[in-house]
Tab-separated table of C-alpha atoms in Angstrom:
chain	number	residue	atom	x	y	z
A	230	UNK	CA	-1.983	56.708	-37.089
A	231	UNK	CA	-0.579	60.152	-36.227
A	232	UNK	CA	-2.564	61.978	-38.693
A	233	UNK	CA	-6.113	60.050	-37.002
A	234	UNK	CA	-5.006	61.266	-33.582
A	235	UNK	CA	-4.339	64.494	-34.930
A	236	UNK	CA	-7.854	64.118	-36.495
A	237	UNK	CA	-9.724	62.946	-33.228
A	238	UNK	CA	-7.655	66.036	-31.044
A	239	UNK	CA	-8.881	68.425	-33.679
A	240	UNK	CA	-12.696	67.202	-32.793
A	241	UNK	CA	-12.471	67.005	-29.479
A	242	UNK	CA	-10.862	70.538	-29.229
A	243	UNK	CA	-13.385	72.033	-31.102
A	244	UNK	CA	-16.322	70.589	-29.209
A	245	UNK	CA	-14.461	72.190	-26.147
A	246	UNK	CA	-14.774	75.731	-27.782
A	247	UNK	CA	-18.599	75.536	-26.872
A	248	UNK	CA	-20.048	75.957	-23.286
A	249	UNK	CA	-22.354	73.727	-22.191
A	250	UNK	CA	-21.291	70.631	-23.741
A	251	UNK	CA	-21.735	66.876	-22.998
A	252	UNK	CA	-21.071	64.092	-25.421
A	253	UNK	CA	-23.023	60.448	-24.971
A	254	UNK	CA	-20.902	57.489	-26.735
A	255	UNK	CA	-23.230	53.581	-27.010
A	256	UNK	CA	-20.165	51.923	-27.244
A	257	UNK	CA	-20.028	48.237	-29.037
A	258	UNK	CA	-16.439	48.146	-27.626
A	259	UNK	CA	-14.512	49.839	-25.089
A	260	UNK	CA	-13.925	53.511	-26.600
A	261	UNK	CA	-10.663	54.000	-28.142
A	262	UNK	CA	-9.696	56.951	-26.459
A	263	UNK	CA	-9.759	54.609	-23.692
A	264	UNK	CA	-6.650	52.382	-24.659
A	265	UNK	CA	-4.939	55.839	-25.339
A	266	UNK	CA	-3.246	56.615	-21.527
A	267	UNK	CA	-1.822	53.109	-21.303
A	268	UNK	CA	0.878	52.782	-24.682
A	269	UNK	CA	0.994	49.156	-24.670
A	270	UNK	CA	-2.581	48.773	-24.964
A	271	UNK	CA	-2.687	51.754	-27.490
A	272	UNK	CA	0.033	50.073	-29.940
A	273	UNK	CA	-1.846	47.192	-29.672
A	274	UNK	CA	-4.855	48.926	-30.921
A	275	UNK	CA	-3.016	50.407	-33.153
A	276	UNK	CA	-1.294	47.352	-34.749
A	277	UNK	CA	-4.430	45.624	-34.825
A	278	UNK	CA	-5.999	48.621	-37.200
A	279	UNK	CA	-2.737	48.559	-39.698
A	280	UNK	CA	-2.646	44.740	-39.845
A	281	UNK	CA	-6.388	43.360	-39.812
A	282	UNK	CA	-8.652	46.603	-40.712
A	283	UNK	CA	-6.209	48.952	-43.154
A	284	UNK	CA	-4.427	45.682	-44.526
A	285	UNK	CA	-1.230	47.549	-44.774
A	286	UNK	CA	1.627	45.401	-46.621
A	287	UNK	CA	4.217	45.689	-44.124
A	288	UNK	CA	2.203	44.775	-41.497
A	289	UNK	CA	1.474	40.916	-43.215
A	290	UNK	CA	4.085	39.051	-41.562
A	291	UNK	CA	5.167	41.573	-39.053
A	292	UNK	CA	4.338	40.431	-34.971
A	293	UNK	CA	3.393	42.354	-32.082
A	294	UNK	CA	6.104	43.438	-29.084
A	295	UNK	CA	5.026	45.927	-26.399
A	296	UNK	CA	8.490	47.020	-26.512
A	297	UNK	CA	7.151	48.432	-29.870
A	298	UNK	CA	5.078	51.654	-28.674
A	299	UNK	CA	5.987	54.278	-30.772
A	300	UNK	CA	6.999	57.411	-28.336
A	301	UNK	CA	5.683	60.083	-31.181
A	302	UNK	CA	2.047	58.084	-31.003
A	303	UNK	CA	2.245	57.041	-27.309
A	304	UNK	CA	2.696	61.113	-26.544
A	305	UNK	CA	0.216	62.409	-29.240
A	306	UNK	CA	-2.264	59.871	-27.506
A	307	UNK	CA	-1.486	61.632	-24.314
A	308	UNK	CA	-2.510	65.017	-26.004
A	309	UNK	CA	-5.596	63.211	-27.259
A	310	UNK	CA	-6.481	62.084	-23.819
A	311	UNK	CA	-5.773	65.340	-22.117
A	312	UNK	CA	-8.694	66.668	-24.123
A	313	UNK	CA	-11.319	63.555	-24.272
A	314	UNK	CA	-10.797	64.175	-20.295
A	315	UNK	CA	-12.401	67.643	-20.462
A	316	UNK	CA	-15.377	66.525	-22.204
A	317	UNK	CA	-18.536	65.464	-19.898
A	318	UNK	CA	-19.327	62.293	-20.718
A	319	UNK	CA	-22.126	59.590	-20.628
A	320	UNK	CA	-21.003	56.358	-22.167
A	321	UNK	CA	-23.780	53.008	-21.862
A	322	UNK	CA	-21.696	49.785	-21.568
A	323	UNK	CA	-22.938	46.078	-21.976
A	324	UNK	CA	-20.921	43.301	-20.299
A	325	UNK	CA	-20.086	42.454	-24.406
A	326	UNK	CA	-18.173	46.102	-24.515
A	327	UNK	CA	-14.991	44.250	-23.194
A	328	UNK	CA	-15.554	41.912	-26.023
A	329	UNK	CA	-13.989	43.053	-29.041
A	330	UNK	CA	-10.340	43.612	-27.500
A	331	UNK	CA	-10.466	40.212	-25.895
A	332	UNK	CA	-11.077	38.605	-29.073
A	333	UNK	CA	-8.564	40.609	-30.779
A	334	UNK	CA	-6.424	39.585	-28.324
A	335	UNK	CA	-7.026	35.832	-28.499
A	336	UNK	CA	-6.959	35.933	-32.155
A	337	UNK	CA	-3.787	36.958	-32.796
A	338	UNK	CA	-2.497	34.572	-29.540
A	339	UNK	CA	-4.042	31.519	-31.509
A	340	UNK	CA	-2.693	32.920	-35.119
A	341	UNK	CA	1.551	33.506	-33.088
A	342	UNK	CA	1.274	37.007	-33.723
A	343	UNK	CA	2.653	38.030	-30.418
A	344	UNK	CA	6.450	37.746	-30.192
A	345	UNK	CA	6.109	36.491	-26.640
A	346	UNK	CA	3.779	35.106	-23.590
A	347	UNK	CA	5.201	38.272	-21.944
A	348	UNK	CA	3.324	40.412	-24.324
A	349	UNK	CA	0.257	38.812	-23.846
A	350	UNK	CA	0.592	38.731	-20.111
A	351	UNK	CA	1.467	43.018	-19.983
A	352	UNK	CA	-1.940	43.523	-22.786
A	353	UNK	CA	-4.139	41.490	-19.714
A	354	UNK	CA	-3.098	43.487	-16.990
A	355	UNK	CA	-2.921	46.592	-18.776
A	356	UNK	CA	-6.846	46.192	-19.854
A	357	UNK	CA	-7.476	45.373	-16.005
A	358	UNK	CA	-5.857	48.045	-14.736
A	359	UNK	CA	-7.734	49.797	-17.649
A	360	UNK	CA	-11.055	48.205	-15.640
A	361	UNK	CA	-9.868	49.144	-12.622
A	362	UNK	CA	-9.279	52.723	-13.479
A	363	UNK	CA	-12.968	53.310	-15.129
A	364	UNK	CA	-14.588	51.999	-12.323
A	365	UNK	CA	-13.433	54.421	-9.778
A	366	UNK	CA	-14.314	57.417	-12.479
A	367	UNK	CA	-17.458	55.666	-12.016
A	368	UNK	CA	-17.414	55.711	-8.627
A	369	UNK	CA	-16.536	59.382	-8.476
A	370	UNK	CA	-18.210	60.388	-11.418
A	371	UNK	CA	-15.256	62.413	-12.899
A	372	UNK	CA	-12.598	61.559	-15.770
A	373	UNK	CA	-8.602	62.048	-14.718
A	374	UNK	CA	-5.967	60.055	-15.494
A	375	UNK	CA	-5.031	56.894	-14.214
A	376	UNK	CA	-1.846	57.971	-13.013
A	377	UNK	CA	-3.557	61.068	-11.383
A	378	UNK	CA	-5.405	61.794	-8.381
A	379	UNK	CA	-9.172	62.808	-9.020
A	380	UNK	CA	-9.842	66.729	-9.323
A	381	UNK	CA	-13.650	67.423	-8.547
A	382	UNK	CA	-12.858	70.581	-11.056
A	383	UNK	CA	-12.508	67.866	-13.869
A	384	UNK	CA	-15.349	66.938	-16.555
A	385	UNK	CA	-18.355	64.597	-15.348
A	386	UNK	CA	-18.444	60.934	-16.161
A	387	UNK	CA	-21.305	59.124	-16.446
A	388	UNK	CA	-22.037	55.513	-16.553
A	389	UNK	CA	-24.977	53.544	-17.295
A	390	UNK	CA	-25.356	49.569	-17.668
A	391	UNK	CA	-27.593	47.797	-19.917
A	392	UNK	CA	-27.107	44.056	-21.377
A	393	UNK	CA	-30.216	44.229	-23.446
A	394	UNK	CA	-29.473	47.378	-26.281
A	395	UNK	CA	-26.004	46.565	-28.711
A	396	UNK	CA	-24.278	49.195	-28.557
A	397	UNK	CA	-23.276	50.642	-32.381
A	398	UNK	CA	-20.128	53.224	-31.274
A	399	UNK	CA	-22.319	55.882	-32.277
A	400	UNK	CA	-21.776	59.155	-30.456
A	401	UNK	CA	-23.739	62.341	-29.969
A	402	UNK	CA	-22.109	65.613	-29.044
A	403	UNK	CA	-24.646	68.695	-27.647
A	404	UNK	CA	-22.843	72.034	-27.689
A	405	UNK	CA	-25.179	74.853	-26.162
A	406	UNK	CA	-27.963	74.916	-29.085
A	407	UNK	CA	-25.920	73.243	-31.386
A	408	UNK	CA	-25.594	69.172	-31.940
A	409	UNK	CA	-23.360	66.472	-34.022
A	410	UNK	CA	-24.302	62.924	-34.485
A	411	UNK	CA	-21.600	60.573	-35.154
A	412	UNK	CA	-21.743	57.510	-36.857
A	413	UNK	CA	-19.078	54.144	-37.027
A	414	UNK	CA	-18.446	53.766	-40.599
A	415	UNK	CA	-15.541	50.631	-41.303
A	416	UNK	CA	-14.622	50.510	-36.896
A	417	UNK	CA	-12.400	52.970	-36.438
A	418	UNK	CA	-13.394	55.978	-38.882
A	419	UNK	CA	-16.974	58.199	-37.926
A	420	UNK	CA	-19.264	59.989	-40.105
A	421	UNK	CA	-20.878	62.848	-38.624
A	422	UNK	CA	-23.439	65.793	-39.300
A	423	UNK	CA	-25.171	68.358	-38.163
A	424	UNK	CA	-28.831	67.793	-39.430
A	425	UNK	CA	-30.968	69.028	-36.392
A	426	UNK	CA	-34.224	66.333	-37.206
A	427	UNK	CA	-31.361	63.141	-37.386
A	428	UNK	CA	-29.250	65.037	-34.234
A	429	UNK	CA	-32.429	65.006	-32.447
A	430	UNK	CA	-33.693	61.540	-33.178
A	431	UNK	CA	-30.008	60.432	-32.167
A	432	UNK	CA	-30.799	62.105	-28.716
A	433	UNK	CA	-33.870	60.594	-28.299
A	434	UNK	CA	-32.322	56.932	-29.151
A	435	UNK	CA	-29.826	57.903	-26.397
A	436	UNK	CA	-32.273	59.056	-23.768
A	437	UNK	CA	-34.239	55.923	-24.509
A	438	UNK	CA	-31.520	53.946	-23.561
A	439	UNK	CA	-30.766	55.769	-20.648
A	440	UNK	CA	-34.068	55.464	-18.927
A	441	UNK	CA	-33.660	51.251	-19.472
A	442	UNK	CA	-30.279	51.551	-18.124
A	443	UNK	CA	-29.040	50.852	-14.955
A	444	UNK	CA	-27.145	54.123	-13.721
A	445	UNK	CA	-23.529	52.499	-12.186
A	446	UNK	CA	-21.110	56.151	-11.743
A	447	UNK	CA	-21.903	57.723	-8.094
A	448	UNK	CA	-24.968	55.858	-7.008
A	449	UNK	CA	-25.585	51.863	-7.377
A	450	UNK	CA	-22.429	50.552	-5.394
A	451	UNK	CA	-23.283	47.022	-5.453
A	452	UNK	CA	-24.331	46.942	-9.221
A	453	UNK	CA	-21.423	48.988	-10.449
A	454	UNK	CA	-19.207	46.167	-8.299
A	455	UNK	CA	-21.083	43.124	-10.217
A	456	UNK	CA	-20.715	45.287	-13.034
A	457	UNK	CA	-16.952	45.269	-13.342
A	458	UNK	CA	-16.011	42.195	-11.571
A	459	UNK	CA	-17.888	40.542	-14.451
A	460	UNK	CA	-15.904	42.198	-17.016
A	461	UNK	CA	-12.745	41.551	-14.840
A	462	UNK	CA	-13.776	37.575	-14.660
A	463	UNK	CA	-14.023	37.904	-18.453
A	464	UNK	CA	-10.311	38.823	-18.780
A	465	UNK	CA	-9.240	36.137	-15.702
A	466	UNK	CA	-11.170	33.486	-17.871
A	467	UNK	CA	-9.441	33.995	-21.229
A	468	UNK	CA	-5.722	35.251	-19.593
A	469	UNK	CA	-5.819	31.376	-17.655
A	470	UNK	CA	-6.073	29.740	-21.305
A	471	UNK	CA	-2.360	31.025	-22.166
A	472	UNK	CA	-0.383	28.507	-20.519
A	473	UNK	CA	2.329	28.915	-22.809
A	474	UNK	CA	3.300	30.316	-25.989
């Protein structure tokens, strides 16, 4: 796990060696980089990768704590972050990109993978406070840390709703002139290049979307509220199923 966050600070430090960059992401499920400024929620995405994706043979009968975050990952994620929060964004959620986690989630609550209701309980409020947090970079349109307060000197965020296109967690990074397509290859790896004709296609897929999207960071109050207090009903719905553990 260290050496893929080294791997995903490497590309997002390079990308911030250009001028004039911006990076669109049609996420399937809630970015990773996401998960990576609250630990609990990053261990759990990490756990989930060794034990379900990589099949790793210590992980078969091993269960999940959130006392488990691993302080070397937990602060390399916090490098990570640092520089994902530079990069102007434009990401184009669904009300399904909350989906994936919350079926990881209820998976391994229905398979006693969790050492405790406890660690269920912290994962829920850590994803809403997760909600909570990209709503008001929504709202103002810049990325900072949760913790943090807003600084209008910080990279642009914007958001864009649209229930009708699946997202694929493809990604397309424009640097000045230059442009790198990314592509999801096995969920958590990307395959990327630099061929202008498939670049440019990717940016016209991406613009496509755009114009049949609902635009939800600094203008659209009211659908950026329905927006996220539908995703935030999605995690009240499944959290009041654990009644005990």
């Amino acid at each position: 796990m260290e050496q893929y966050l080294n791997n995903v600070k490497l590309q997002f430090e390079f990308m911030l060696g250009f001028d004039d960059l911006h990076v669109y992401f049609l996420p399937n499920d809630i970015p990773p980089f996401a998960y990576l400024q609250f630990p609990q929620l990053a261990a759990f995405t990490f756990f989930y990768y060794q034990k379900s994706l990589l099949h790793f043979d210590e992980m078969n009968d091993r269960k999940f704590s959130v006392r488990d975050v691993d302080d070397i990952q937990a602060k390399l994620g916090k490098k990570v972050q640092a520089s994902f929060n530079q990069i102007p964004t434009t990401e184009i959620w669904s009300i399904d990109t909350i989906n994936s986690i919350l079926r990881h989630i209820a998976f391994y609550r229905d398979t006693n993978v969790f050492e405790s209701k406890e660690d269920i309980d912290c994962l829920y409020e850590n994803l809403e406070s997760l909600i909570n947090h990209i709503e008001k970079q929504a709202e103002l349109g810049l990325k900072f840390n949760h913790d943090e307060l807003p600084d209008k000197r910080l990279a642009s965020f914007r958001m864009f709703h649209n229930d009708l296109i699946s997202g694929d967690n493809s990604a397309l990074a424009e640097m000045g002139n230059n442009k790198i397509a990314y592509i999801n290859h096995n969920l958590i790896n990307f395959m990327f290049t630099r061929d202008e004709n498939f670049a440019n296609h990717t940016r016209d897929t991406f613009q496509n979307a755009i114009q049949k999207s609902t635009q939800i960071s600094l203008v659209g109050e009211k659908a950026r509220a329905n927006f996220f207090d539908r995703l935030r009903k999605k995690i009240t719905s499944q959290r009041e199923t654990v009644t005990h553990y």
